[in-house]
Coordinates of C-alpha atoms (C1' of nucleotides) in Angstrom, one line a residue:
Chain C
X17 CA -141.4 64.8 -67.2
X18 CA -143.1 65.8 -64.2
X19 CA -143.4 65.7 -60.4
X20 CA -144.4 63.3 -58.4
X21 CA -148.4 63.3 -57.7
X22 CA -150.9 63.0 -55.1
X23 CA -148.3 64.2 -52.2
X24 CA -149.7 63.7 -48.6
X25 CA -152.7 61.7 -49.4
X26 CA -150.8 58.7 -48.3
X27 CA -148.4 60.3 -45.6
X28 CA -147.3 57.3 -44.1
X29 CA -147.0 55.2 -46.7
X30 CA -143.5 54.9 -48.5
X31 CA -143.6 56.6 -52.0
X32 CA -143.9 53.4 -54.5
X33 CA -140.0 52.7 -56.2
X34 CA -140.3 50.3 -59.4
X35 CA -137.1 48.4 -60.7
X36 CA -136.8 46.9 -64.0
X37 CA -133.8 44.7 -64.7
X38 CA -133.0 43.1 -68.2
X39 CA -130.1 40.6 -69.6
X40 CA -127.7 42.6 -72.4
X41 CA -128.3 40.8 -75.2
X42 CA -129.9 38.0 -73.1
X43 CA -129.7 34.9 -75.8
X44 CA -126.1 35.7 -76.6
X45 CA -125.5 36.4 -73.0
X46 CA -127.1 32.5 -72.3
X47 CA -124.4 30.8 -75.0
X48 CA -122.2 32.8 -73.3
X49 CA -122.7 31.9 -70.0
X50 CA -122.0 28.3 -71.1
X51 CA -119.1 29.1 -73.5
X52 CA -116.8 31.4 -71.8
X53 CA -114.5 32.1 -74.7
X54 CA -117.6 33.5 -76.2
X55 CA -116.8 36.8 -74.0
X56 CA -116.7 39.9 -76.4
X57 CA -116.7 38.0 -79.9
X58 CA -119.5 39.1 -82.2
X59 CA -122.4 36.3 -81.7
X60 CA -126.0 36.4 -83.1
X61 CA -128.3 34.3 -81.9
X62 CA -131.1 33.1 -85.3
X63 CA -134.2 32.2 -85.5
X64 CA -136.1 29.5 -86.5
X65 CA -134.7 27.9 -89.9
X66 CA -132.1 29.9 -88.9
X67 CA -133.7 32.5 -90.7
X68 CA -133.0 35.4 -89.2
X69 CA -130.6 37.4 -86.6
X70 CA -132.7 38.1 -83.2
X71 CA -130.1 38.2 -80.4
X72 CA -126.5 40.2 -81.1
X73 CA -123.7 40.6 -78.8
X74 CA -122.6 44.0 -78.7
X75 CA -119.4 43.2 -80.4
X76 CA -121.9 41.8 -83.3
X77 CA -123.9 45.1 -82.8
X78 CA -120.4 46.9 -83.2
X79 CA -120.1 45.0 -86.5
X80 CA -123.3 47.0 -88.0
X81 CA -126.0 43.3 -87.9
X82 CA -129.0 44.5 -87.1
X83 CA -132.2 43.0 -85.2
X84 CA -134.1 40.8 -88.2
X85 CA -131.7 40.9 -90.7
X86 CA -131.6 38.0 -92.5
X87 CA -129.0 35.8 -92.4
X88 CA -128.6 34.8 -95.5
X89 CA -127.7 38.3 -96.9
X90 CA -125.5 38.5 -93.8
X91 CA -123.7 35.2 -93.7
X92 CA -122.2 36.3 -97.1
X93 CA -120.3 39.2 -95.8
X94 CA -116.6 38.9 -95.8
X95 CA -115.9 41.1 -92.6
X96 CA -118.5 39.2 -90.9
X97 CA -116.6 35.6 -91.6
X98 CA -115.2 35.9 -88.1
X99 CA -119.1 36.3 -85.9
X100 CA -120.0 33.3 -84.2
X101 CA -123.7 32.1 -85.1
X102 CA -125.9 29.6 -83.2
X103 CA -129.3 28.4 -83.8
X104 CA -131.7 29.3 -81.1
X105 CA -132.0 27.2 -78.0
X106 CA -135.1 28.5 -76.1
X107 CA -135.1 25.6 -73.7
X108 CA -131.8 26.6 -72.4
X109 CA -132.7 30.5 -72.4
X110 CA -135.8 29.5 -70.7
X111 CA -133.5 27.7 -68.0
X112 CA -131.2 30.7 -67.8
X113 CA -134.2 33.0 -67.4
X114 CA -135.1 31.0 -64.3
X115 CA -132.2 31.4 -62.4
X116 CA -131.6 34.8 -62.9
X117 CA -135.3 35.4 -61.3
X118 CA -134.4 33.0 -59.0
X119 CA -131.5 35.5 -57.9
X120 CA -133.5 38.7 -58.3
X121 CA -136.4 37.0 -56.5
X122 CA -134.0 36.7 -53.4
X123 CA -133.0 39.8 -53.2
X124 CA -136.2 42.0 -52.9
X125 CA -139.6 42.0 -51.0
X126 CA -141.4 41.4 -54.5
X127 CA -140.6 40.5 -58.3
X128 CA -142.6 39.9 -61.0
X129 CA -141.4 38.0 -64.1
X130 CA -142.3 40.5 -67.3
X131 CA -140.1 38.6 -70.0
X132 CA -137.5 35.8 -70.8
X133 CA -134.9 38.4 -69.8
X134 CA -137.0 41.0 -68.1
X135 CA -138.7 41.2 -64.3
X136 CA -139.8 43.8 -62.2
X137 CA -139.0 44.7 -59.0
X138 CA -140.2 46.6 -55.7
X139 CA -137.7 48.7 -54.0
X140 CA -140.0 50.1 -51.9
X141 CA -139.2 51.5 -48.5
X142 CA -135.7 49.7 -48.6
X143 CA -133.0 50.5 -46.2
X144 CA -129.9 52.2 -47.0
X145 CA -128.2 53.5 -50.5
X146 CA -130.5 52.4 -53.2
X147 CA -127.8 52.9 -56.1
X148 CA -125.3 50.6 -53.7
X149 CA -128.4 48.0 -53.3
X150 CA -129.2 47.7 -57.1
X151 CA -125.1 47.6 -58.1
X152 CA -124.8 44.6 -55.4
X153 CA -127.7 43.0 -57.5
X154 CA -126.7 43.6 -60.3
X155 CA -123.4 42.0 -59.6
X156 CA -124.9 39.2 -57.5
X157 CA -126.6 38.2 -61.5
X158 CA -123.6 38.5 -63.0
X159 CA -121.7 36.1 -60.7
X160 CA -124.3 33.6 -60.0
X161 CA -126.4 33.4 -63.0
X162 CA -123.3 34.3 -65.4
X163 CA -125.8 37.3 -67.0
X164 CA -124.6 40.6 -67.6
X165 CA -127.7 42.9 -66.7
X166 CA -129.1 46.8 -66.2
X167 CA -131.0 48.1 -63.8
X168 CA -133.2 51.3 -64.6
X169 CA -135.3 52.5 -61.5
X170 CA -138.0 55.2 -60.5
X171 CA -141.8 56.0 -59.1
X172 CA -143.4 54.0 -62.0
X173 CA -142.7 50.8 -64.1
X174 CA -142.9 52.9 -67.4
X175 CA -140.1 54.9 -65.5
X176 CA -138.1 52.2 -64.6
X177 CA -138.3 51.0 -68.0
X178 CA -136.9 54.2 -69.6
X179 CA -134.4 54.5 -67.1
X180 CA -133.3 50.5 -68.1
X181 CA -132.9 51.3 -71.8
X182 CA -130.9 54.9 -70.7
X183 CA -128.4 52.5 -68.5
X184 CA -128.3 50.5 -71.6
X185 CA -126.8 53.2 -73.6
X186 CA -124.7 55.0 -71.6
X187 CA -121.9 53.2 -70.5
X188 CA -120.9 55.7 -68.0
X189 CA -123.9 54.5 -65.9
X190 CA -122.0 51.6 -65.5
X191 CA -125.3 49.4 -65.8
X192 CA -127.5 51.6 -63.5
X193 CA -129.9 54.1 -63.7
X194 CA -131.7 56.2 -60.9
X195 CA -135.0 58.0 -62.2
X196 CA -136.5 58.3 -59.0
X197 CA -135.8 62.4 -59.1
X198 CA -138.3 64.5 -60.9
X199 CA -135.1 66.7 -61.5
X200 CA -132.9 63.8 -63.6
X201 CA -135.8 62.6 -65.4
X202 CA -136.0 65.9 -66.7
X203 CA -132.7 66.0 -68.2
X204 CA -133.9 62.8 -70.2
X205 CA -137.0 64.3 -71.5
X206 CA -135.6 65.6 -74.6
X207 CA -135.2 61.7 -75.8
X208 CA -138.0 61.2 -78.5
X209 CA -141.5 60.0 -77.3
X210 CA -140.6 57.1 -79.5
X211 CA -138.5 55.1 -76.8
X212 CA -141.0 55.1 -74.2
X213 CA -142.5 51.9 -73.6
X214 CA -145.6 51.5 -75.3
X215 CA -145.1 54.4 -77.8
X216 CA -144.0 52.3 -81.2
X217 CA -143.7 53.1 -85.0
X218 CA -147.6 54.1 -85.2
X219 CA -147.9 55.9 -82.5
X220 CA -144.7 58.1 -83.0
X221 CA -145.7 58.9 -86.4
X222 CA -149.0 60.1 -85.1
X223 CA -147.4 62.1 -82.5
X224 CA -145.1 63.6 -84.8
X225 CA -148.0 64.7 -87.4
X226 CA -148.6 66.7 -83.6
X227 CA -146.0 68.4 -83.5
X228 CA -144.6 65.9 -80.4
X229 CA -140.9 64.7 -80.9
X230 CA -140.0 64.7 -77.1
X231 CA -140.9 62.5 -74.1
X232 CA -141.5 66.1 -72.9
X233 CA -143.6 67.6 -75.4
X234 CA -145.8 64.6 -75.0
X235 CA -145.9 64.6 -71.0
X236 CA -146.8 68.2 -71.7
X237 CA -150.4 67.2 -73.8
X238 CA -153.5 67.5 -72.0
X239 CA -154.7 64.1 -70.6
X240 CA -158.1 64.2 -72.4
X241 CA -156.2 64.7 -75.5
X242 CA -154.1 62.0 -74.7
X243 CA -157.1 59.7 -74.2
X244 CA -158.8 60.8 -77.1
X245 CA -156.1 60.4 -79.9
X246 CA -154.2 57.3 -77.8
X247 CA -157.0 55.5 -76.0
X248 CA -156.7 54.7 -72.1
X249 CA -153.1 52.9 -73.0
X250 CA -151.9 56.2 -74.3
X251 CA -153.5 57.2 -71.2
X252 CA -151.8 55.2 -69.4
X253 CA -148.1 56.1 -70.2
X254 CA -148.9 59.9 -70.1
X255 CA -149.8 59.4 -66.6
X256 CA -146.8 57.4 -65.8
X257 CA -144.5 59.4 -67.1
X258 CA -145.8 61.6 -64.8
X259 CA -145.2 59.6 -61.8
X260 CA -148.9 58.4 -61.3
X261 CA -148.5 54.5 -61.2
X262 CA -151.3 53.2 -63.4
X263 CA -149.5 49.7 -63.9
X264 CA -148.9 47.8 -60.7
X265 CA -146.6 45.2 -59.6
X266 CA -148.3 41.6 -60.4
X267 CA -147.3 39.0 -57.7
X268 CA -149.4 36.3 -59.4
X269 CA -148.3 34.7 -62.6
X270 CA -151.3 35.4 -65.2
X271 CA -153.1 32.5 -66.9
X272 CA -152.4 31.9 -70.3
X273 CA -154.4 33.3 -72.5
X274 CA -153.5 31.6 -75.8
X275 CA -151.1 29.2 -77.4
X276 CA -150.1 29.7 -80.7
X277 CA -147.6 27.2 -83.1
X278 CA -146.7 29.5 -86.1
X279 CA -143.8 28.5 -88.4
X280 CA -142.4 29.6 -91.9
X281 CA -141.9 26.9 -93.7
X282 CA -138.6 27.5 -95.0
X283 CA -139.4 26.9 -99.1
X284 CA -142.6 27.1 -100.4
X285 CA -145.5 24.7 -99.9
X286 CA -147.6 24.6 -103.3
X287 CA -149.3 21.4 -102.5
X288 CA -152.1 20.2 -100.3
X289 CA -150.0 17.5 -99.3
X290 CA -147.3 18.7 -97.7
X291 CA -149.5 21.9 -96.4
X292 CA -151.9 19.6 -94.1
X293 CA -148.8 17.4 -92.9
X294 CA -147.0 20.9 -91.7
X295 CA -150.9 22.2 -90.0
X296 CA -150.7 18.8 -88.5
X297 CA -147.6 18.8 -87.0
X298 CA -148.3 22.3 -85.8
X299 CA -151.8 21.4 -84.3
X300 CA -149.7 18.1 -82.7
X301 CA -147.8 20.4 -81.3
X302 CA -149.9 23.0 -79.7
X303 CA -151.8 20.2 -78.1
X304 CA -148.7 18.8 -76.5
X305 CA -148.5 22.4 -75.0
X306 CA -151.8 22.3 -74.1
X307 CA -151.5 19.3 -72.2
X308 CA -148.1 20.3 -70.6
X309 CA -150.0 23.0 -68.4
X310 CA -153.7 21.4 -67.9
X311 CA -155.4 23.3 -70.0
X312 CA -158.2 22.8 -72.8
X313 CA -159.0 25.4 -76.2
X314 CA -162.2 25.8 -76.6
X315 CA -161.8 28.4 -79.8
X316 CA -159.3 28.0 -82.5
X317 CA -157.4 30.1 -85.5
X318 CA -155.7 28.5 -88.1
X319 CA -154.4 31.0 -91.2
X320 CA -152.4 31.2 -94.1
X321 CA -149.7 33.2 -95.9
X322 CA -148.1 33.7 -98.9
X323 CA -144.7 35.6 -98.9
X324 CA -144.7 38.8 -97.7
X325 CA -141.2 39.6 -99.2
X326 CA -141.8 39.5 -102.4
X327 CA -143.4 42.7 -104.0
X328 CA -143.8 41.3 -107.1
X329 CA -146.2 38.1 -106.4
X330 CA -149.5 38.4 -105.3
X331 CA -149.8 38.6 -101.5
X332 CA -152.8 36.4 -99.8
X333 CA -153.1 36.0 -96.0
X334 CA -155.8 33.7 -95.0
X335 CA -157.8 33.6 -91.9
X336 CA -160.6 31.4 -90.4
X337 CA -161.8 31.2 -86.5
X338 CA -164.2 28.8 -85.1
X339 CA -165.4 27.9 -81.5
X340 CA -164.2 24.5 -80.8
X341 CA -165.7 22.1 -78.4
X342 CA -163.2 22.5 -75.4
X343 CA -159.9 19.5 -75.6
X344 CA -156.1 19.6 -75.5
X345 CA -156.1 15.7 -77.8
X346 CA -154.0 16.0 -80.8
X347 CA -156.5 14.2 -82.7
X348 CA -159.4 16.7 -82.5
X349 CA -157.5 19.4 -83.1
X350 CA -155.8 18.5 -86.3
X351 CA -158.9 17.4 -87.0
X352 CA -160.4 20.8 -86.3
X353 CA -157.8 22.4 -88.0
X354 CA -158.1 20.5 -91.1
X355 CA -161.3 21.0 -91.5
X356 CA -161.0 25.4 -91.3
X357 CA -157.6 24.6 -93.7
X358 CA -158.9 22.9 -96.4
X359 CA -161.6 25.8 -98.1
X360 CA -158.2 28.3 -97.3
X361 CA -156.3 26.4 -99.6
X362 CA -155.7 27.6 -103.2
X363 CA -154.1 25.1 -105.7
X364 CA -151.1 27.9 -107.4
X365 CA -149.8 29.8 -104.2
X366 CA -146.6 29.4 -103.3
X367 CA -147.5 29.5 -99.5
X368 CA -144.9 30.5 -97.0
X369 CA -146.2 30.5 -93.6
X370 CA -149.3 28.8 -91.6
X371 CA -150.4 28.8 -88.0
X372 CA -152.8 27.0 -85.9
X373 CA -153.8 29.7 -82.6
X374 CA -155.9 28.5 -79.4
X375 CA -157.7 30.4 -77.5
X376 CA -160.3 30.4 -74.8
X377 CA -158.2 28.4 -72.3
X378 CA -159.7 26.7 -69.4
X379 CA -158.4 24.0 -67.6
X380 CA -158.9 20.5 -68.4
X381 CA -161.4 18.3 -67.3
X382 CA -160.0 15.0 -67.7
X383 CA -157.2 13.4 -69.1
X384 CA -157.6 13.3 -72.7
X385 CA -155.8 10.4 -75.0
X386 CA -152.4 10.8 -75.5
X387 CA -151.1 10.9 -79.0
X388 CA -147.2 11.0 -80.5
X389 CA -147.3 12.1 -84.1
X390 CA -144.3 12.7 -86.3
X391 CA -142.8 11.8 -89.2
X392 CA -138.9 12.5 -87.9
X393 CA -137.2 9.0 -88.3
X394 CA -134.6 10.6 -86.0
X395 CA -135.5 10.7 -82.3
X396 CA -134.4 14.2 -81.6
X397 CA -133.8 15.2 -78.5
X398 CA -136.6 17.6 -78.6
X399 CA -138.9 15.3 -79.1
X400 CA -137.8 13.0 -76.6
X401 CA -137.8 15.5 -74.2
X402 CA -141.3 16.1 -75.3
X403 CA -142.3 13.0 -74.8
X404 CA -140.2 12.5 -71.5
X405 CA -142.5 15.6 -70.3
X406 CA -145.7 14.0 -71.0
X407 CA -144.7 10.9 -69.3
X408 CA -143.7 12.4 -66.6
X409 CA -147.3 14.4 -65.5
X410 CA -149.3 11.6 -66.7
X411 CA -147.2 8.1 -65.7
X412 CA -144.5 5.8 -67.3
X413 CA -145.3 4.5 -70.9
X414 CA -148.1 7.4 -71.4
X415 CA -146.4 8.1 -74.5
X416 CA -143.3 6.0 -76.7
X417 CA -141.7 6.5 -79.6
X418 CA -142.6 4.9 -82.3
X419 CA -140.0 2.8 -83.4
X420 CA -139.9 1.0 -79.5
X421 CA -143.2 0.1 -80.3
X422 CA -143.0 -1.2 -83.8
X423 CA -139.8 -3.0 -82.3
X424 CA -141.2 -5.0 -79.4
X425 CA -144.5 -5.8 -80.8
X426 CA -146.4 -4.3 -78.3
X427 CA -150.2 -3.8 -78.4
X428 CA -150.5 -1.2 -76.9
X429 CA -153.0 1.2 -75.2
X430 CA -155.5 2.3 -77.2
X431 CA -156.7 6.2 -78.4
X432 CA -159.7 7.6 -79.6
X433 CA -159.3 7.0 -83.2
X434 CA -158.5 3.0 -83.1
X435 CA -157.9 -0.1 -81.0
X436 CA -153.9 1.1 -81.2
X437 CA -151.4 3.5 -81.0
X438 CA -151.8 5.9 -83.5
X439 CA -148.8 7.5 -84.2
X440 CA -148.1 8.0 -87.7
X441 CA -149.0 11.2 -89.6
X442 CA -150.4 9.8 -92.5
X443 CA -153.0 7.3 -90.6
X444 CA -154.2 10.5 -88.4
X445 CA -154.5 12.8 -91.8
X446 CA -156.7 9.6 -93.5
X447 CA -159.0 9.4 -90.6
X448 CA -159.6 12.6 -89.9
X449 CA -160.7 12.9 -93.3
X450 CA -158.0 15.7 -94.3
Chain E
dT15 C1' -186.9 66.1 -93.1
dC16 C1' -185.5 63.6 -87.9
dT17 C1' -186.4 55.8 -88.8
dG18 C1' -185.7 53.6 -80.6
dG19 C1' -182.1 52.5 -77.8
dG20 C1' -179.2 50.2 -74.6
dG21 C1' -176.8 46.0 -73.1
dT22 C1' -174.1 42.0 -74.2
dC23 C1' -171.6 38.9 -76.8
dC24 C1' -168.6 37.9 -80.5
dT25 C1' -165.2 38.7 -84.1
dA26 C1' -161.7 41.1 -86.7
dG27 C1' -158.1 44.1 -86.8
dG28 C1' -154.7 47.3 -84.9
dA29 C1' -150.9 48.3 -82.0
dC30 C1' -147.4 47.1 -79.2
dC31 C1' -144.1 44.2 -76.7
dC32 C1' -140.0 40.8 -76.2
Chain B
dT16 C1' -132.3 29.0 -102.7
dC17 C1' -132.5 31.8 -98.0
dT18 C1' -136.5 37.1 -94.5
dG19 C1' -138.9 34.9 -86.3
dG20 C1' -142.2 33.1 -83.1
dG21 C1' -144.5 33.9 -79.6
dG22 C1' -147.6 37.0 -76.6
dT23 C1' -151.0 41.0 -74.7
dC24 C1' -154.6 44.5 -74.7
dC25 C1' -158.0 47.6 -76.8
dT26 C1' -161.6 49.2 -80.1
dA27 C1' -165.1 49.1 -83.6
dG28 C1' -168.9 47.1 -85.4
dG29 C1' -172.3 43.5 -86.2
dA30 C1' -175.8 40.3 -84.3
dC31 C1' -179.0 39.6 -81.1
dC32 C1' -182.1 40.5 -77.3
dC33 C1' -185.5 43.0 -74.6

DNA sequence: TCTGGGGTCCTAGGACCC
DNA sequence: TCTGGGGTCCTAGGACCC
């Protein structure tokens, strides 16, 4: 890696200092945090339908699970009778996340949220001993948030990011590493290319037809190679692992630019029936999340897919995109999506996965009608916290459950569709003519 | 031999990230 | 039997317009 750049132009200004901090094995760090004896016993975090493994302590690291491995090949593993497994719980990582910032966010002039488990800091111009600054941090998370974190620093955020993941791995770092020298980062430059941020599987294997293995054989390429074979995000990462910061610190929390409510269905959907009730749900749902943050789609993906894991049946993935006139109701959207489902749909495919995707967000223009749709006889606590959200932004009684309604006889406010509440799946699939 | 060309909008697809 | 669910950004190419 090289020097630092542009020297002088900016004489009085402090030289820029990026921090990236990041939660060890942040979802099993969050069940953790709230189950003590948890503390260095293998736990993996899985996924939806409890699927697959996505968050390992190390001690389950230690044990040989890997990221994505499915647990059902796992699970059947006598040495691994002993790992702790919990289903995921993204409302509690999400609350986690939010104190940890909150921590972080205290502590520096500036921080910007990257991740659940991620956010970048400045260190700019700070007083004293940087290393003794970022280890009182670093500590400060651990005690108050009850997260166990690294801290990788240095002139750019692709820096700091490198130097997170080398804290990561060394455990003589105790946690922290300092890239801020042109003369230490090149005593990492003989890592491969590949653990740079924003170099993956494609791009390594290109490099590597290149003869580039090393984060410093690639800092070495010409730029307008670099820009050529890589586009302007290759670009971008050769110049700042360079020390030129290309990517800076963003104070203001971007607008959404899409909301998407994929799911595998966990066995496979052959027939039309159970298909549209699943699209339903998910459209349902991604209006709820519309609604929760004031926003309207005005363009819409739904698609379809059979299994990909199984080589020897036929493989179909489905697409279909339409502009949508701009709403965040329920009603419309399953509607919508219906409509671009139905010519998708092939009677004799054992279909595996669907998604409805939003896009063209802009925020909403009035309140649209409220709708509750499910076909769960149990009132989760999901859903009630769902609907407990809802209420909440747009007044008492906006929303009930069902089976309150049903129970006192109420007539209630009315929707779009009819002159009551509509809340059960199979009225909304008849008269949106699914 | 030689088919206008540039701007803009839209979509699909690729690549990467956590 | 059972294999994640979100996001972001960029580029190429077609349609359309003048």
């Amino acid at each position: 890696m090289g020097g630092r750049s542009c020297p002088g132009t900016h004489r009085n200004l402090a030289v820029p200092i990026y921090g990236l901090t990041d939660g060890n094995s942040f979802y099993c760090s969050c069940e953790a945090a709230f189950d003590p004896k948890l503390k260095g016993l293998p736990v993996v975090v899985l996924s939806n339908n409890d699927g697959c493994a996505i968050a390992r302590s190390s001690a389950a690291k230690a044990l040989g699970i890997k990221m994505g491995d499915p647990w059902h090949i796992v699970r059947g593993k006598r040495e691994l009778e002993h790992v702790q497994w919990y289903s995921s719980n993204f409302a509690l990582y999400g609350d986690v996340s939010r104190r940890v910032f909150q921590v972080l966010a205290d502590r520096v002039p500036r921080a910007e949220p990257y991740s659940i488990d991620e956010t970048f800091l400045d260190l700019t111009g700070l007083p004293g001993n940087l290393h003794e600054r970022c280890r009182q941090i670093r500590e400060d998370v651990r005690k108050i948030a009850k997260i166990p974190t690294c801290v990788g620093w240095g002139p750019t955020k692709t820096i700091a990011k490198l130097g997170n993941s080398i804290a990561k791995d060394e455990p003589g770092l105790e946690g922290l590493c300092d890239l801020t020298d042109p003369e230490v980062r090149a005593t990492y430059a003989t890592l491969p290319a590949g653990e740079v941020w924003g170099i993956g599987g494609r791009t390594t294997e290109k490099l590597q037809k290149a003869g580039v293995i090393t984060i410093a054989d690639f800092v070495r390429l010409d730029p307008r190679q670099v820009r050529d074979q890589l586009t302007v995000i290759g670009a971008r990462i050769h110049a700042e692992l360079r020390g030129i910061s290309c990517l800076p610190l963003s104070l203001v929390a971007a607008t959404r630019k899409g909301i998407a409510v994929t799911r595998a269905f966990g066995h496979p959907i052959t027939t039309w029936c159970e298909l549209r009730e699943a699209v339903a749900a998910y459209a349902t749902r991604a209006g709820e999340k519309l609604r929760s943050e004031g926003l309207q789609a005005s363009h819409m993906a739904v698609f379809l897919q059979t299994n990909p894991h199984k080589p020897d049946e036929p493989w179909h993935s489905e697409q279909r995109a339409a502009r949508i006139e701009p709403t965040s109701d329920s009603m419309a959207l399953i509607a919508e999506a219906g409509r671009m489902l139905k010519p998708l749909w092939k009677a004799g495919h054992r279909y595996y996965k669907a998604g409805v995707i939003l896009n063209d967000l802009v925020a909403q223009a009035d309140q649209p009608a409220m709708l509750f749709a499910t076909r769960d006889p149990v009132r989760s606590a999901s859903l009630m916290a769902a609907m407990d959200s809802v209420n909440a932004r747009y007044g008492r009684g906006t929303v009930r459950p069902l089976s309150t309604v049903i129970q006192r006889g109420w007539s209630t406010r009315h929707d779009r569709l009819s002159d009551r509440y509509t809340t059960r799946l199979e009225e909304i699939l008849v008269a949106t003519a699914w």
